[in-house]
Short mmCIF file of C-alpha atoms in Angstrom, two decimals:
data_model
loop_
_atom_site.label_atom_id
_atom_site.label_comp_id
_atom_site.label_asym_id
_atom_site.label_seq_id
_atom_site.Cartn_x
_atom_site.Cartn_y
_atom_site.Cartn_z
CA MET A 424 21.14 15.92 -0.76
CA LYS A 425 21.31 19.66 -3.01
CA ASN A 426 21.55 17.62 -5.98
CA PHE A 427 17.83 15.94 -6.55
CA ILE A 428 16.65 19.76 -5.44
CA GLN A 429 14.84 21.10 -8.46
CA LYS A 430 13.70 24.74 -7.96
CA PHE A 431 11.56 25.21 -11.16
CA TYR A 432 8.37 26.38 -9.90
CA TYR A 433 8.44 29.55 -7.08
CA GLY A 434 5.16 30.71 -4.92
CA ASP A 435 2.16 30.16 -6.28
CA ILE A 436 3.22 31.14 -9.91
CA PRO A 437 2.82 28.69 -12.72
CA GLU A 438 6.40 28.84 -14.17
CA GLU A 439 5.28 29.79 -17.80
CA LYS A 440 3.96 32.42 -16.00
CA GLY A 441 7.05 33.92 -14.63
CA GLY A 442 10.20 34.82 -16.15
CA GLY A 443 13.53 35.31 -15.27
CA ALA A 444 16.79 33.36 -16.34
CA ILE A 445 19.33 31.11 -14.21
CA ILE A 446 22.49 32.92 -12.86
CA SER A 447 25.22 30.72 -11.08
CA LYS A 448 27.33 31.95 -8.86
CA ASN A 449 29.89 30.36 -6.51
CA THR A 450 28.30 29.57 -3.18
CA LYS A 451 32.53 29.76 -1.43
CA THR A 452 31.95 33.14 0.19
CA GLU A 453 28.97 31.85 2.15
CA TRP A 454 29.80 31.91 6.11
CA PRO A 455 29.26 28.84 8.22
CA LEU A 456 25.41 28.13 10.22
CA TRP A 457 25.24 28.29 13.49
CA GLU A 458 22.33 26.89 15.73
CA VAL A 459 20.87 29.63 18.43
CA PHE A 460 19.65 28.62 21.73
CA ILE A 461 18.19 31.46 23.82
CA ARG A 462 17.04 31.25 27.73
CA SER A 463 14.21 32.96 28.09
CA LYS A 464 14.99 33.76 31.87
CA GLN A 465 17.31 33.39 34.39
CA GLY A 466 15.89 29.36 35.99
CA LEU A 467 14.88 28.14 32.32
CA ASP A 468 17.28 26.39 29.96
CA HIS A 469 18.13 27.85 26.41
CA LYS A 470 16.22 26.25 23.68
CA HIS A 471 16.55 26.41 20.04
CA ILE A 472 15.03 28.99 18.30
CA GLY A 473 16.36 29.23 14.68
CA SER A 474 19.91 29.55 12.91
CA LEU A 475 22.10 31.94 11.12
CA HIS A 476 25.45 32.67 9.03
CA ALA A 477 28.54 33.88 10.85
CA THR A 478 31.71 34.04 10.50
CA ASP A 479 32.85 33.36 14.42
CA ALA A 480 30.88 32.88 17.28
CA LYS A 481 31.34 36.66 18.68
CA MET A 482 29.73 37.59 15.30
CA ALA A 483 26.94 34.65 15.55
CA ILE A 484 26.07 35.91 19.35
CA GLU A 485 25.92 39.49 18.14
CA ASN A 486 23.32 38.64 15.24
CA ALA A 487 21.25 36.42 17.48
CA ARG A 488 20.61 39.37 19.58
CA ASP A 489 19.31 41.32 16.47
CA VAL A 490 17.77 38.22 15.00
CA TYR A 491 16.22 36.68 17.96
CA THR A 492 15.95 38.84 21.03
CA ARG A 493 14.08 42.54 19.68
CA ARG A 494 11.76 42.46 22.24
CA MET A 495 13.53 40.60 25.67
CA GLU A 496 12.71 37.16 24.29
CA GLY A 497 16.13 36.42 25.82
CA VAL A 498 18.50 37.06 28.89
CA SER A 499 21.72 34.45 27.34
CA ILE A 500 22.34 33.02 24.44
CA TRP A 501 24.39 30.45 23.21
CA VAL A 502 25.52 29.62 19.61
CA VAL A 503 26.89 26.53 18.41
CA GLU A 504 28.15 25.64 14.54
CA SER A 505 25.70 23.64 12.82
CA LYS A 506 28.31 21.00 11.85
CA ASN A 507 29.07 20.04 15.32
CA ILE A 508 25.94 19.16 16.14
CA HIS A 509 25.20 15.63 15.86
CA ALA A 510 21.82 13.82 15.76
CA SER A 511 19.45 10.71 15.82
CA ASN A 512 18.76 9.42 12.67
CA PRO A 513 14.89 9.37 12.27
CA ASP A 514 14.39 5.83 11.09
CA ASP A 515 16.12 4.56 14.08
CA ALA A 516 13.20 6.43 16.17
CA GLU A 517 11.57 2.79 16.48
CA SER A 518 14.32 0.92 18.60
CA LEU A 519 15.07 4.05 19.89
CA TYR A 520 11.85 5.36 21.54
CA GLU A 521 9.54 2.77 21.54
CA PRO A 522 10.77 0.08 23.94
CA ALA A 523 9.59 3.07 26.53
CA ASN A 524 6.06 2.32 25.37
CA ASP A 525 5.30 -0.83 27.33
CA LYS A 526 7.44 -0.08 30.85
CA ILE A 527 4.29 1.63 31.84
CA TYR A 528 5.35 0.94 35.53
CA ARG A 529 7.92 3.59 35.34
CA HIS A 530 5.20 6.33 35.65
CA PRO A 531 3.19 6.96 39.50
CA THR A 532 -0.48 6.63 38.09
CA PHE A 533 0.67 2.45 37.56
CA TYR A 534 0.50 2.57 41.01
CA GLN A 535 -3.23 2.01 42.99
CA LEU A 536 -2.88 3.48 46.21
CA PRO A 537 -5.74 4.06 48.82
CA ASP A 538 -7.47 7.36 48.90
CA GLU A 539 -6.85 7.76 52.85
CA LEU A 540 -2.76 8.20 51.61
CA SER A 541 -1.82 11.33 51.87
CA HIS A 542 1.24 13.47 50.11
CA MET A 543 2.39 10.75 47.80
CA MET B 698 12.92 1.28 4.13
CA THR B 699 11.33 0.96 0.91
CA GLU B 700 10.14 4.31 -1.24
CA GLN B 701 6.74 2.97 -1.32
CA THR B 702 6.68 2.49 2.56
CA SER B 703 8.20 5.33 3.19
CA GLU B 704 5.75 7.57 1.65
CA ASN B 705 2.70 6.15 3.49
CA VAL B 706 4.89 7.22 6.67
CA PHE B 707 5.05 10.34 5.49
CA LEU B 708 1.44 10.49 4.44
CA GLN B 709 0.16 9.09 8.27
CA LYS B 710 2.16 11.87 9.50
CA ILE B 711 0.19 14.39 7.71
CA GLU B 712 -2.81 13.10 8.47
CA ALA B 713 -2.68 12.35 12.05
CA GLU B 714 -1.05 15.96 12.77
CA ILE B 715 2.16 15.08 12.60
CA LYS B 716 4.61 17.83 12.15
CA ILE B 717 7.23 16.81 9.46
CA GLU B 718 10.57 17.53 10.78
CA PRO B 719 14.23 18.29 8.20
CA LYS B 720 15.50 14.83 9.18
CA ASP B 721 12.52 13.01 8.08
CA TRP B 722 11.39 10.84 5.04
CA MET B 723 9.38 13.20 2.52
CA PRO B 724 8.65 13.16 -1.32
CA ASP B 725 10.74 15.55 -2.94
CA ALA B 726 7.55 17.30 -4.43
CA TYR B 727 6.96 18.87 -0.89
CA ARG B 728 10.58 19.11 -0.45
CA LYS B 729 10.24 21.27 -3.18
CA THR B 730 6.94 22.83 -2.67
CA ASN B 731 8.39 23.75 0.47
CA ILE B 732 11.87 25.34 -0.76
CA ARG B 733 9.38 27.59 -3.35
CA GLN B 734 7.04 28.78 -1.15
CA ILE B 735 9.31 29.29 1.98
CA SER B 736 11.92 31.13 0.15
CA GLN B 737 9.60 33.20 -1.61
CA HIS B 738 8.16 34.23 1.64
CA ALA B 739 11.96 35.09 2.67
CA HIS B 740 11.91 37.24 -0.15
CA SER B 741 8.98 38.82 -0.19
CA GLU B 742 10.29 40.10 3.67
CA ILE B 743 13.29 41.38 2.66
CA VAL B 744 12.76 42.84 -0.70
CA GLY B 745 9.42 44.42 1.38
CA MET B 746 11.80 46.55 3.62
CA LEU B 747 12.33 48.52 0.11
CA PRO B 748 9.21 50.42 -0.03
CA GLU B 749 9.14 51.36 3.37
CA GLY B 750 12.82 52.08 4.17
CA ASN B 751 12.21 55.34 1.11
CA TRP B 752 9.97 56.42 4.15
CA ILE B 753 12.23 56.17 7.02
CA SER B 754 13.94 59.86 6.32
CA ARG B 755 11.07 61.61 6.13
CA ALA B 756 8.69 60.08 8.56
CA PRO B 757 6.87 63.24 9.91
CA SER B 758 7.47 63.06 13.51
CA LEU B 759 10.29 61.29 15.68
CA LYS B 760 8.03 58.59 17.26
CA ARG B 761 7.13 57.74 13.69
CA LYS B 762 10.25 57.37 12.61
CA LEU B 763 10.73 55.14 15.07
CA ILE B 764 7.87 52.53 14.64
CA LEU B 765 9.18 52.19 10.61
CA LEU B 766 12.54 52.13 12.11
CA ALA B 767 11.34 49.09 14.75
CA LYS B 768 9.06 47.88 11.39
CA VAL B 769 11.18 47.35 9.21
CA GLN B 770 13.85 46.28 11.32
CA ASP B 771 11.49 43.27 11.87
CA GLU B 772 11.18 42.34 8.35
CA ALA B 773 14.67 42.00 7.81
CA GLY B 774 14.76 39.46 11.20
CA HIS B 775 11.00 37.67 9.57
CA GLY B 776 13.29 37.10 6.44
CA LEU B 777 15.94 35.42 8.38
CA TYR B 778 13.98 33.43 10.70
CA LEU B 779 12.27 32.38 6.92
CA TYR B 780 15.95 31.52 5.16
CA SER B 781 16.99 29.66 7.91
CA ALA B 782 14.33 27.86 7.91
CA CYS B 783 14.54 26.93 3.98
CA GLU B 784 17.64 25.85 4.54
CA THR B 785 16.67 23.13 6.82
CA LEU B 786 15.07 21.59 3.66
CA GLY B 787 19.37 21.21 1.97
CA ILE B 788 19.22 24.55 -0.08
CA THR B 789 21.95 26.84 0.60
CA ARG B 790 21.76 31.09 1.47
CA GLU B 791 23.19 31.92 -1.78
CA GLU B 792 21.50 29.39 -3.82
CA THR B 793 18.26 31.15 -2.58
CA ILE B 794 19.58 35.18 -2.73
CA ASN B 795 20.94 33.93 -6.18
CA ASP B 796 17.34 33.21 -7.37
CA LEU B 797 15.93 35.90 -6.43
CA HIS B 798 18.48 38.03 -8.20
CA SER B 799 18.37 36.36 -11.30
CA GLY B 800 14.43 36.64 -11.28
CA LYS B 801 13.72 32.99 -10.83
CA ALA B 802 12.58 33.50 -7.37
CA LYS B 803 9.33 35.04 -7.14
CA TYR B 804 8.12 37.51 -3.90
CA ALA B 805 5.24 39.08 -2.88
CA SER B 806 4.33 41.46 -5.85
CA ILE B 807 2.83 43.73 -3.66
CA PHE B 808 6.12 45.25 -3.39
CA ASN B 809 6.90 46.24 -6.84
CA TYR B 810 4.41 49.15 -6.07
CA PRO B 811 5.40 52.43 -5.23
CA THR B 812 5.40 53.90 -2.38
CA LEU B 813 4.23 57.69 -3.27
CA SER B 814 2.98 59.69 0.14
CA TRP B 815 3.30 59.01 3.66
CA ALA B 816 -0.20 57.39 4.08
CA ASP B 817 0.98 54.66 1.88
CA ILE B 818 2.80 53.64 5.53
CA GLY B 819 -0.30 53.15 7.25
CA ALA B 820 -2.20 51.75 4.43
CA ILE B 821 1.22 49.34 4.06
CA GLY B 822 0.80 48.14 7.59
CA TRP B 823 -2.86 48.01 7.49
CA LEU B 824 -3.09 46.60 4.27
CA VAL B 825 -0.42 44.66 2.59
CA ASP B 826 0.58 42.91 6.62
CA GLY B 827 -2.94 42.62 7.44
CA ALA B 828 -3.44 40.36 4.07
CA ALA B 829 -0.01 38.43 5.19
CA ILE B 830 -1.26 37.99 8.40
CA MET B 831 -4.69 36.53 7.49
CA ASN B 832 -1.64 33.85 5.18
CA GLN B 833 0.29 33.69 8.21
CA VAL B 834 -1.56 32.88 10.84
CA MET B 835 -2.87 29.65 8.57
CA LEU B 836 1.07 29.25 8.41
CA THR B 837 1.13 28.39 11.82
CA ARG B 838 -0.28 25.12 11.57
CA THR B 839 1.44 24.01 8.21
CA SER B 840 2.96 20.75 7.86
CA TYR B 841 6.39 21.31 8.02
CA GLY B 842 8.06 22.22 11.38
CA PRO B 843 11.14 24.94 10.85
CA TYR B 844 8.26 26.53 8.39
CA ALA B 845 5.46 26.63 11.23
CA ARG B 846 7.99 27.33 14.01
CA ALA B 847 8.82 31.07 12.26
CA MET B 848 5.70 31.70 11.32
CA VAL B 849 4.62 31.48 15.07
CA LYS B 850 7.59 34.02 15.79
CA ILE B 851 6.56 36.10 12.48
CA CYS B 852 2.40 36.34 13.47
CA LYS B 853 3.16 37.48 17.26
CA GLU B 854 5.55 39.68 15.82
CA GLU B 855 2.82 41.46 12.42
CA SER B 856 0.36 42.18 14.90
CA PHE B 857 2.31 45.26 15.42
CA HIS B 858 2.96 46.16 12.16
CA GLN B 859 -1.19 45.94 11.14
CA ARG B 860 -2.14 48.31 14.28
CA GLN B 861 0.28 50.53 13.88
CA GLY B 862 -0.07 51.28 9.91
CA PHE B 863 -4.39 51.72 10.88
CA GLU B 864 -3.33 53.83 14.20
CA SER B 865 -0.90 56.04 11.42
CA LEU B 866 -4.33 56.20 8.74
CA LEU B 867 -6.74 56.35 11.87
CA VAL B 868 -4.26 60.18 12.86
CA LEU B 869 -4.74 61.53 9.02
CA SER B 870 -8.31 60.52 8.83
CA LYS B 871 -9.14 63.18 11.07
CA GLY B 872 -6.78 65.64 10.09
CA THR B 873 -6.72 68.66 7.36
CA GLU B 874 -8.78 67.69 4.48
CA ALA B 875 -5.44 67.58 2.43
CA GLN B 876 -4.27 64.81 5.13
CA LYS B 877 -7.49 63.30 4.47
CA GLN B 878 -7.69 63.09 0.76
CA MET B 879 -3.99 61.49 1.12
CA CYS B 880 -5.21 58.65 3.64
CA GLN B 881 -8.21 58.04 0.69
CA ASP B 882 -5.77 58.24 -2.01
CA ALA B 883 -3.37 55.62 -0.44
CA ILE B 884 -6.50 53.03 0.07
CA ASN B 885 -7.48 53.22 -3.57
CA ARG B 886 -3.94 52.54 -4.40
CA TRP B 887 -3.28 49.60 -2.26
CA TRP B 888 -6.39 48.09 -1.63
CA TRP B 889 -6.54 45.94 -5.62
CA PRO B 890 -2.55 44.96 -4.78
CA SER B 891 -3.33 43.69 -1.57
CA LEU B 892 -6.41 41.33 -2.64
CA MET B 893 -3.65 40.09 -5.40
CA MET B 894 -1.74 38.81 -2.44
CA PHE B 895 -3.72 35.94 -1.93
CA GLY B 896 -2.24 34.62 -5.60
CA PRO B 897 -4.22 33.38 -8.98
CA LYS B 898 -7.99 32.59 -7.79
CA ASP B 899 -8.26 28.30 -7.09
CA SER B 900 -9.48 27.72 -9.84
CA GLU B 901 -6.33 29.14 -11.48
CA SER B 902 -3.92 27.99 -8.90
CA THR B 903 -1.11 25.34 -10.31
CA ASN B 904 0.12 25.18 -6.18
CA SER B 905 -2.85 25.14 -4.22
CA ASP B 906 -4.65 21.58 -4.61
CA GLN B 907 -1.04 19.30 -3.85
CA SER B 908 -0.93 21.91 -0.66
CA MET B 909 -3.87 21.59 0.69
CA LYS B 910 -3.41 18.06 0.99
CA TRP B 911 -0.13 17.99 2.24
CA LYS B 912 -1.29 20.61 4.62
CA ILE B 913 1.66 23.18 3.52
CA LYS B 914 -1.68 25.60 3.27
CA ARG B 915 -4.57 25.03 5.13
CA LYS B 916 -6.77 27.25 3.32
CA SER B 917 -7.48 28.58 -0.65
CA ASN B 918 -6.37 31.33 -2.00
CA ASP B 919 -10.09 32.41 -2.43
CA GLU B 920 -11.04 31.11 0.91
CA LEU B 921 -8.40 33.76 2.45
CA ARG B 922 -9.32 36.67 0.51
CA GLN B 923 -13.04 37.04 1.13
CA SER B 924 -12.36 36.42 4.94
CA PHE B 925 -9.71 39.86 4.18
CA VAL B 926 -12.65 41.56 1.94
CA ASP B 927 -14.89 41.48 5.41
CA MET B 928 -12.75 41.74 7.81
CA ILE B 929 -11.13 45.24 5.97
CA ALA B 930 -15.04 46.67 4.82
CA GLU B 931 -16.12 46.32 8.44
CA GLN B 932 -12.38 48.58 9.83
CA ILE B 933 -12.60 51.11 6.83
CA LYS B 934 -15.66 52.56 8.64
CA LEU B 935 -13.77 53.30 11.86
CA LEU B 936 -11.51 55.37 9.37
CA SER B 937 -14.70 57.21 7.49
CA MET B 938 -13.38 56.32 3.93
CA LYS B 939 -14.30 53.84 0.97
CA LEU B 940 -12.78 51.32 -0.71
CA PRO B 941 -12.46 51.68 -4.52
CA ASP B 942 -14.96 49.03 -5.38
CA ASP B 943 -18.55 49.83 -6.50
CA LYS B 944 -19.46 46.46 -6.26
CA LEU B 945 -18.46 45.87 -2.52
CA LYS B 946 -21.88 45.10 -0.68
CA TRP B 947 -22.80 43.24 2.35
CA ASN B 948 -24.38 40.25 1.20
CA LYS B 949 -27.06 38.72 3.36
CA GLU B 950 -27.53 35.72 2.55
CA LYS B 951 -24.46 34.34 2.29
CA ASN B 952 -23.40 36.58 4.99
CA GLN B 953 -20.06 37.55 3.65
CA TYR B 954 -19.46 40.89 1.26
CA ASP B 955 -19.83 40.54 -2.43
CA TRP B 956 -17.06 42.53 -4.23
CA GLY B 957 -15.58 43.14 -7.90
CA GLU B 958 -12.99 41.63 -9.97
CA ILE B 959 -9.64 41.80 -9.87
CA ASN B 960 -7.19 42.44 -12.66
CA TRP B 961 -5.96 39.94 -13.14
CA ASP B 962 -3.86 41.29 -15.97
CA GLU B 963 -2.10 43.35 -14.13
CA PHE B 964 -1.41 40.90 -11.48
CA TRP B 965 0.46 38.47 -14.02
CA ASN B 966 2.20 41.44 -15.68
CA VAL B 967 3.34 42.89 -11.92
CA ILE B 968 4.36 39.15 -11.55
CA LYS B 969 6.21 39.28 -14.73
CA GLY B 970 8.51 41.75 -14.05
CA ASN B 971 6.47 44.31 -15.84
CA GLY B 972 5.35 46.10 -12.33
CA PRO B 973 6.41 49.99 -11.72
CA CYS B 974 9.08 49.01 -9.61
CA ASN B 975 10.13 45.01 -10.55
CA LYS B 976 13.38 46.63 -12.24
CA GLU B 977 14.06 48.54 -9.76
CA ARG B 978 13.88 46.42 -6.52
CA ILE B 979 15.74 43.34 -7.49
CA ALA B 980 18.25 45.83 -9.26
CA ALA B 981 18.17 47.42 -5.49
CA ARG B 982 18.90 43.75 -3.91
CA SER B 983 21.42 42.87 -6.23
CA LYS B 984 23.19 46.09 -5.66
CA ALA B 985 23.59 45.17 -1.75
CA TRP B 986 24.70 41.90 -2.64
CA GLU B 987 27.26 42.83 -4.53
CA GLU B 988 28.99 45.76 -3.12
CA GLY B 989 29.12 43.59 0.23
CA GLU B 990 30.38 40.71 -1.33
CA TRP B 991 34.01 42.28 -0.33
CA VAL B 992 32.85 42.78 3.46
CA ARG B 993 31.78 39.18 3.29
CA ILE B 994 34.70 37.82 1.69
CA ALA B 995 37.00 39.86 3.99
CA ALA B 996 35.23 38.83 7.77
CA LYS B 997 35.51 34.88 6.23
CA THR B 998 39.00 35.27 5.41
CA TYR B 999 40.12 37.02 8.73
CA ALA B 1000 37.60 34.53 10.74
CA GLU B 1001 39.88 31.68 9.12
CA LYS B 1002 43.13 33.35 9.58
CA LYS B 1003 42.45 33.33 14.08
CA ILE B 1004 41.88 29.96 13.87
CA ASN B 1005 44.84 28.89 12.06
CA LYS B 1006 46.59 31.51 14.43
CA GLN B 1007 45.31 28.85 17.44
CA VAL B 1008 46.31 26.21 15.65
CA ALA B 1009 49.71 27.40 14.72
CA VAL B 1010 50.12 28.45 19.15
#
């Protein structure tokens, strides 16, 4: 994916008015990427909030605390190394989710019931 | 799917206000534009810590020091939200940071101006963060999902930045003669650079047009700039201070303020690297990065060793 990204323009600034030379450095020291999930309060699910770099899970949790919970946004943190997340392919969306569209009988509103019927 | 239909699907999503997510097909130029804009935005947050950090150790009271520390920490957090959004587009963090240090990537040119007095910290909060907020509120509705979500988090925190800035100036504006002068002087120096933050005029902005079509941006540079002038021209009355623009005047027919002309030569000069602090800012960032290299390597090596040990057992 990386190969086709050519970064020539940055910001709202035309390139010819920018400046600077290209330095290429190795990226071997880059720490692994982690996905961060936060439970905002007891009783709620953990929710994906963003990602960060850390060498291990302990550091990832410590960094997540500083980056994502500065204002009491959470009471619990999960971190998962990004490479361990498996995702469905957006191209499969049609075959995966469309069949549900025509099964309207799965929804309570499908059933017409007399008004007198209460508590249902 | 062929390229053509992928592009149609993409454009239909944009049209229908459906966010584009990292794994969705997107045109190369859309990806490039987002990488450019998000990384520039991230760099601005990070470099923006430098002029403010300058005053942490010299804040006039413990209260102001705590506020400033919290604000600078927020800026670091904002930079990280944005770097992480940028990475979802397939560029590594290191590449992004190298581009900043090489001068290839830009950051908001406002941070190339020095913070000469304590009042500058108030002026930055009120004017610079105020200008940033106009842009960022618009960007909460940007078409790229991760960018929009990062913006929502940032906007929630940014409001504190602007309010603390105004409040700090309000205190100075009611203080001694010297404090009042300091306040006015800071406003004088930060006003025009704040207006420059919105970027080149619409007629000269090479990137805006396509960005509007793709709903990366929702308002033009000039539109945002005008709303900012209209807002600040009213707020400054509460400070009993003046904006350094003789041409500033309410225009009844247009229902907005008329105002003078930005010094565009200065704008392009600062962008080209000739502002008062360009070299100092990049030098400070590069130094921090280079001096931290052994830590990054040591921490990585240590983590790898621990994993190998676990495997051995």
